[in-house]
Amino acid sequence: MNIYIVEDEPLIVMSLKMALKKNNIAIAGSSDEYEEAVAEISETQPTLVLLDIQLQSKRDGVDVAHFLNTQQIPYLFLTSQTDPVTLSRVKETNPLGYIVKPFTEAGLLSNITLAWHTITQDDDTITFKAEGKKYTIYQSCIQYLRAFDNYCYIVTSTKEYLVPHTLKSISELLNQTFFFQCHRSYWINLRKVVAVGTEIVQVDSVEIPLGYSRKKKLTARMTDASALG
């Protein structure tokens, strides 16, 4: 697990970082304002975000939450009592929970543990290194894998990661229920398939080669994956 912190009170940021490091939880980064936070979160792809509702910048934690929803990155709100207007906006988001300020280390870790349980129950993750950085992303966010010599691209809707491992070795890390090798150079996420043609399969807006002998099996696998959600 790696956690990103969005918080504008330096003492709270320091307390959070100390508690996380003490418990061997990786810290992806921290920021106190919207623009920097969304840029760094897009780059680091944290497992979980600790998100202060009220920030000093024009765009607040609720705005960050809407961005996180689009990226399918889970978050816990850090909150104290706030005004009715903000609370009504919070109701339009989808946090895993709330950590009330002031919080204790035990309370913080308890909330993070519960959030992690929810994350791992809801979706498989995959951890890998790309360009010298370590990433953990949800498998449901992956569109497809593409072979590149002895390397492999992991492609999502927002980013491509060049991983120093073969297509075969990365595919073995995936939940095989939802992924299928449609071509010798490609594995696709069945949950992202839009259409199947004679020689191509459309994954979101991308057309990917489909091996002739694999079409019938792909159709059957899509039915099975759909039944499982």
mmCIF file of C-alpha atoms in Angstrom:
data_model
loop_
_atom_site.group_PDB
_atom_site.id
_atom_site.type_symbol
_atom_site.label_atom_id
_atom_site.label_comp_id
_atom_site.label_asym_id
_atom_site.label_seq_id
_atom_site.Cartn_x
_atom_site.Cartn_y
_atom_site.Cartn_z
ATOM 1 C CA MET A 1 0.000 0.000 0.000
ATOM 2 C CA ASN A 2 1.164 3.545 -0.729
ATOM 3 C CA ILE A 3 -0.741 6.591 0.512
ATOM 4 C CA TYR A 4 -0.936 10.145 -0.794
ATOM 5 C CA ILE A 5 -1.836 12.953 1.638
ATOM 6 C CA VAL A 6 -3.845 16.060 0.701
ATOM 7 C CA GLU A 7 -3.790 18.323 3.768
ATOM 8 C CA ASP A 8 -3.037 22.003 4.311
ATOM 9 C CA GLU A 9 -2.091 21.928 8.009
ATOM 10 C CA PRO A 10 1.667 21.195 8.288
ATOM 11 C CA LEU A 11 1.433 19.712 11.794
ATOM 12 C CA ILE A 12 -1.239 17.248 10.689
ATOM 13 C CA VAL A 13 0.809 16.312 7.615
ATOM 14 C CA MET A 14 3.790 15.672 9.884
ATOM 15 C CA SER A 15 1.688 13.560 12.268
ATOM 16 C CA LEU A 16 0.268 11.517 9.402
ATOM 17 C CA LYS A 17 3.682 10.877 7.867
ATOM 18 C CA MET A 18 5.185 9.856 11.210
ATOM 19 C CA ALA A 19 2.340 7.419 11.906
ATOM 20 C CA LEU A 20 2.517 5.902 8.415
ATOM 21 C CA LYS A 21 6.298 5.501 8.457
ATOM 22 C CA LYS A 22 6.179 4.014 11.960
ATOM 23 C CA ASN A 23 3.848 1.330 10.629
ATOM 24 C CA ASN A 24 5.844 0.711 7.435
ATOM 25 C CA ILE A 25 3.224 2.246 5.124
ATOM 26 C CA ALA A 26 4.713 3.871 2.028
ATOM 27 C CA ILE A 27 3.991 7.547 1.355
ATOM 28 C CA ALA A 28 3.446 8.450 -2.297
ATOM 29 C CA GLY A 29 3.606 12.199 -1.609
ATOM 30 C CA SER A 30 1.662 15.097 -0.161
ATOM 31 C CA SER A 31 0.213 18.439 -1.197
ATOM 32 C CA ASP A 32 -1.890 21.234 0.240
ATOM 33 C CA GLU A 33 -3.645 22.360 -2.941
ATOM 34 C CA TYR A 34 -5.701 20.978 -5.818
ATOM 35 C CA GLU A 35 -3.532 21.414 -8.912
ATOM 36 C CA GLU A 36 -0.384 19.922 -7.446
ATOM 37 C CA ALA A 37 -2.304 17.099 -5.774
ATOM 38 C CA VAL A 38 -4.090 15.892 -8.920
ATOM 39 C CA ALA A 39 -0.873 16.107 -10.973
ATOM 40 C CA GLU A 40 1.144 14.081 -8.456
ATOM 41 C CA ILE A 41 -1.655 11.569 -7.862
ATOM 42 C CA SER A 42 -1.910 11.005 -11.624
ATOM 43 C CA GLU A 43 1.821 10.336 -11.696
ATOM 44 C CA THR A 44 2.181 8.169 -8.576
ATOM 45 C CA GLN A 45 -1.148 6.270 -8.711
ATOM 46 C CA PRO A 46 -1.413 5.754 -4.931
ATOM 47 C CA THR A 47 -3.402 2.913 -3.408
ATOM 48 C CA LEU A 48 -5.279 5.298 -1.102
ATOM 49 C CA VAL A 49 -5.561 9.062 -0.568
ATOM 50 C CA LEU A 50 -6.047 10.759 2.800
ATOM 51 C CA LEU A 51 -8.020 13.832 1.818
ATOM 52 C CA ASP A 52 -8.718 16.963 3.844
ATOM 53 C CA ILE A 53 -12.126 18.376 2.927
ATOM 54 C CA GLN A 54 -11.249 21.999 3.564
ATOM 55 C CA LEU A 55 -8.167 23.341 1.800
ATOM 56 C CA GLN A 56 -6.821 26.862 1.580
ATOM 57 C CA SER A 57 -6.880 26.860 -2.224
ATOM 58 C CA LYS A 58 -9.880 27.872 -4.354
ATOM 59 C CA ARG A 59 -10.626 24.226 -5.166
ATOM 60 C CA ASP A 60 -11.022 22.060 -2.088
ATOM 61 C CA GLY A 61 -10.982 18.417 -1.082
ATOM 62 C CA VAL A 62 -14.413 17.791 -2.572
ATOM 63 C CA ASP A 63 -13.025 18.818 -5.973
ATOM 64 C CA VAL A 64 -10.096 16.451 -5.461
ATOM 65 C CA ALA A 65 -12.584 13.706 -4.542
ATOM 66 C CA HIS A 66 -14.421 14.098 -7.848
ATOM 67 C CA PHE A 67 -11.091 13.763 -9.667
ATOM 68 C CA LEU A 68 -10.264 10.627 -7.653
ATOM 69 C CA ASN A 69 -13.635 9.146 -8.584
ATOM 70 C CA THR A 70 -12.799 9.514 -12.276
ATOM 71 C CA GLN A 71 -9.464 7.768 -11.691
ATOM 72 C CA GLN A 72 -11.009 5.038 -9.516
ATOM 73 C CA ILE A 73 -8.585 5.857 -6.707
ATOM 74 C CA PRO A 74 -10.117 5.313 -3.230
ATOM 75 C CA TYR A 75 -9.893 7.936 -0.508
ATOM 76 C CA LEU A 76 -10.664 8.658 3.126
ATOM 77 C CA PHE A 77 -11.789 12.139 4.099
ATOM 78 C CA LEU A 78 -9.970 13.942 6.900
ATOM 79 C CA THR A 79 -12.585 16.160 8.479
ATOM 80 C CA SER A 80 -13.572 18.404 11.325
ATOM 81 C CA GLN A 81 -16.948 20.080 11.656
ATOM 82 C CA THR A 82 -17.729 21.942 8.473
ATOM 83 C CA ASP A 83 -20.449 24.142 6.999
ATOM 84 C CA PRO A 84 -23.762 22.815 5.612
ATOM 85 C CA VAL A 85 -22.960 23.817 2.021
ATOM 86 C CA THR A 86 -19.715 21.821 2.026
ATOM 87 C CA LEU A 87 -21.429 18.877 3.681
ATOM 88 C CA SER A 88 -24.057 18.831 0.944
ATOM 89 C CA ARG A 89 -21.266 18.700 -1.655
ATOM 90 C CA VAL A 90 -19.556 15.892 0.251
ATOM 91 C CA LYS A 91 -22.725 13.794 -0.124
ATOM 92 C CA GLU A 92 -22.104 13.748 -3.889
ATOM 93 C CA THR A 93 -18.748 11.968 -3.443
ATOM 94 C CA ASN A 94 -17.942 8.373 -2.597
ATOM 95 C CA PRO A 95 -15.296 8.122 0.167
ATOM 96 C CA LEU A 96 -14.409 4.863 1.900
ATOM 97 C CA GLY A 97 -14.904 6.643 5.202
ATOM 98 C CA TYR A 98 -14.108 9.627 7.396
ATOM 99 C CA ILE A 99 -11.255 10.269 9.825
ATOM 100 C CA VAL A 100 -12.399 12.906 12.302
ATOM 101 C CA LYS A 101 -9.910 15.515 13.520
ATOM 102 C CA PRO A 102 -8.296 15.422 15.976
ATOM 103 C CA PHE A 103 -7.466 11.758 15.473
ATOM 104 C CA THR A 104 -5.298 9.263 17.331
ATOM 105 C CA GLU A 105 -2.704 7.034 15.696
ATOM 106 C CA ALA A 106 -4.799 4.004 16.615
ATOM 107 C CA GLY A 107 -7.903 5.539 15.053
ATOM 108 C CA LEU A 108 -5.993 6.497 11.914
ATOM 109 C CA LEU A 109 -4.582 2.997 11.450
ATOM 110 C CA SER A 110 -7.937 1.394 12.165
ATOM 111 C CA ASN A 111 -9.568 3.447 9.392
ATOM 112 C CA ILE A 112 -6.745 2.694 6.957
ATOM 113 C CA THR A 113 -6.952 -1.034 7.746
ATOM 114 C CA LEU A 114 -10.704 -1.057 7.108
ATOM 115 C CA ALA A 115 -10.196 0.880 3.873
ATOM 116 C CA TRP A 116 -7.522 -1.569 2.734
ATOM 117 C CA HIS A 117 -9.848 -4.475 3.454
ATOM 118 C CA THR A 118 -12.528 -2.816 1.316
ATOM 119 C CA ILE A 119 -10.055 -2.124 -1.488
ATOM 120 C CA THR A 120 -8.732 -5.659 -1.638
ATOM 121 C CA GLN A 121 -12.232 -7.107 -1.484
ATOM 122 C CA ASP A 122 -13.544 -4.848 -4.233
ATOM 123 C CA ASP A 123 -10.741 -5.197 -6.752
ATOM 124 C CA ASP A 124 -7.444 -6.941 -7.371
ATOM 125 C CA THR A 125 -4.371 -4.761 -7.641
ATOM 126 C CA ILE A 126 -1.091 -5.252 -9.450
ATOM 127 C CA THR A 127 2.253 -3.897 -8.270
ATOM 128 C CA PHE A 128 5.158 -3.298 -10.631
ATOM 129 C CA LYS A 129 8.122 -1.051 -11.332
ATOM 130 C CA ALA A 130 8.279 1.243 -14.355
ATOM 131 C CA GLU A 131 10.947 3.818 -15.143
ATOM 132 C CA GLY A 132 12.465 3.432 -11.685
ATOM 133 C CA LYS A 133 9.220 3.964 -9.773
ATOM 134 C CA LYS A 134 6.963 1.507 -7.976
ATOM 135 C CA TYR A 135 3.252 1.535 -8.827
ATOM 136 C CA THR A 136 0.194 -0.238 -7.478
ATOM 137 C CA ILE A 137 -2.912 0.088 -9.656
ATOM 138 C CA TYR A 138 -6.300 -1.577 -9.867
ATOM 139 C CA GLN A 139 -6.495 -4.338 -12.438
ATOM 140 C CA SER A 140 -9.939 -3.066 -13.442
ATOM 141 C CA CYS A 141 -8.242 0.142 -14.688
ATOM 142 C CA ILE A 142 -6.066 -1.774 -17.154
ATOM 143 C CA GLN A 143 -7.239 -1.730 -20.767
ATOM 144 C CA TYR A 144 -4.654 -4.110 -22.178
ATOM 145 C CA LEU A 145 -1.053 -5.373 -22.051
ATOM 146 C CA ARG A 146 1.172 -5.120 -25.126
ATOM 147 C CA ALA A 147 4.450 -6.936 -25.687
ATOM 148 C CA PHE A 148 7.513 -4.872 -26.567
ATOM 149 C CA ASP A 149 10.551 -7.132 -27.080
ATOM 150 C CA ASN A 150 11.404 -8.388 -23.584
ATOM 151 C CA TYR A 151 9.374 -5.566 -22.054
ATOM 152 C CA CYS A 152 5.644 -5.046 -21.682
ATOM 153 C CA TYR A 153 3.341 -2.050 -21.776
ATOM 154 C CA ILE A 154 0.569 -1.859 -19.175
ATOM 155 C CA VAL A 155 -2.005 0.495 -20.677
ATOM 156 C CA THR A 156 -4.797 2.272 -18.800
ATOM 157 C CA SER A 157 -7.153 4.992 -20.055
ATOM 158 C CA THR A 158 -4.853 7.681 -18.652
ATOM 159 C CA LYS A 159 -1.311 6.288 -18.765
ATOM 160 C CA GLU A 160 1.059 3.761 -20.334
ATOM 161 C CA TYR A 161 3.668 2.044 -18.157
ATOM 162 C CA LEU A 162 6.713 0.384 -19.763
ATOM 163 C CA VAL A 163 7.578 -2.526 -17.474
ATOM 164 C CA PRO A 164 10.928 -4.370 -17.651
ATOM 165 C CA HIS A 165 9.275 -7.798 -17.743
ATOM 166 C CA THR A 166 7.880 -9.980 -20.506
ATOM 167 C CA LEU A 167 4.218 -10.059 -21.475
ATOM 168 C CA LYS A 168 3.980 -13.608 -20.127
ATOM 169 C CA SER A 169 5.373 -12.756 -16.689
ATOM 170 C CA ILE A 170 3.075 -9.736 -16.244
ATOM 171 C CA SER A 171 -0.007 -11.612 -17.484
ATOM 172 C CA GLU A 172 0.595 -14.224 -14.789
ATOM 173 C CA LEU A 173 0.027 -11.521 -12.138
ATOM 174 C CA LEU A 174 -3.476 -10.771 -13.418
ATOM 175 C CA ASN A 175 -6.822 -12.172 -12.305
ATOM 176 C CA GLN A 176 -7.329 -14.631 -15.165
ATOM 177 C CA THR A 177 -11.109 -14.407 -14.801
ATOM 178 C CA PHE A 178 -11.111 -10.967 -16.385
ATOM 179 C CA PHE A 179 -8.146 -11.052 -18.766
ATOM 180 C CA PHE A 180 -7.671 -12.860 -22.061
ATOM 181 C CA GLN A 181 -4.824 -13.269 -24.546
ATOM 182 C CA CYS A 182 -6.433 -12.228 -27.826
ATOM 183 C CA HIS A 183 -3.161 -12.195 -29.785
ATOM 184 C CA ARG A 184 0.379 -13.382 -29.170
ATOM 185 C CA SER A 185 1.362 -9.788 -28.346
ATOM 186 C CA TYR A 186 -1.737 -8.681 -26.423
ATOM 187 C CA TRP A 187 -3.753 -9.448 -23.284
ATOM 188 C CA ILE A 188 -7.032 -7.534 -22.904
ATOM 189 C CA ASN A 189 -9.341 -6.685 -20.009
ATOM 190 C CA LEU A 190 -12.654 -8.365 -20.823
ATOM 191 C CA ARG A 191 -14.493 -5.720 -18.792
ATOM 192 C CA LYS A 192 -13.290 -3.078 -21.270
ATOM 193 C CA VAL A 193 -14.353 -4.842 -24.482
ATOM 194 C CA VAL A 194 -16.819 -2.815 -26.555
ATOM 195 C CA ALA A 195 -17.026 -4.883 -29.740
ATOM 196 C CA VAL A 196 -15.567 -7.993 -31.372
ATOM 197 C CA GLY A 197 -14.864 -8.106 -35.101
ATOM 198 C CA THR A 198 -13.367 -10.708 -37.413
ATOM 199 C CA GLU A 199 -9.763 -9.619 -36.916
ATOM 200 C CA ILE A 200 -9.953 -6.971 -34.176
ATOM 201 C CA VAL A 201 -11.403 -6.483 -30.726
ATOM 202 C CA GLN A 202 -12.296 -2.975 -29.573
ATOM 203 C CA VAL A 203 -11.187 -2.196 -26.024
ATOM 204 C CA ASP A 204 -12.728 1.141 -25.036
ATOM 205 C CA SER A 205 -11.733 3.241 -28.078
ATOM 206 C CA VAL A 206 -8.700 1.156 -29.079
ATOM 207 C CA GLU A 207 -8.711 -1.524 -31.793
ATOM 208 C CA ILE A 208 -6.505 -4.500 -30.938
ATOM 209 C CA PRO A 209 -5.565 -7.463 -33.183
ATOM 210 C CA LEU A 210 -7.589 -10.622 -32.616
ATOM 211 C CA GLY A 211 -6.106 -13.982 -33.568
ATOM 212 C CA TYR A 212 -8.386 -15.954 -35.894
ATOM 213 C CA SER A 213 -8.434 -19.044 -33.687
ATOM 214 C CA ARG A 214 -9.181 -17.018 -30.546
ATOM 215 C CA LYS A 215 -12.475 -15.330 -31.472
ATOM 216 C CA LYS A 216 -14.800 -18.160 -30.387
ATOM 217 C CA LYS A 217 -13.003 -18.585 -27.083
ATOM 218 C CA LEU A 218 -13.058 -14.811 -26.509
ATOM 219 C CA THR A 219 -16.845 -14.685 -26.930
ATOM 220 C CA ALA A 220 -17.275 -17.474 -24.372
ATOM 221 C CA ARG A 221 -14.873 -15.816 -21.932
ATOM 222 C CA MET A 222 -16.693 -12.479 -22.200
ATOM 223 C CA THR A 223 -19.950 -14.190 -21.219
ATOM 224 C CA ASP A 224 -18.278 -15.747 -18.176
ATOM 225 C CA ALA A 225 -16.658 -12.466 -17.088
ATOM 226 C CA SER A 226 -19.941 -10.581 -17.496
ATOM 227 C CA ALA A 227 -21.718 -13.063 -15.253
ATOM 228 C CA LEU A 228 -19.091 -12.517 -12.551
ATOM 229 C CA GLY A 229 -19.373 -8.705 -12.704
#
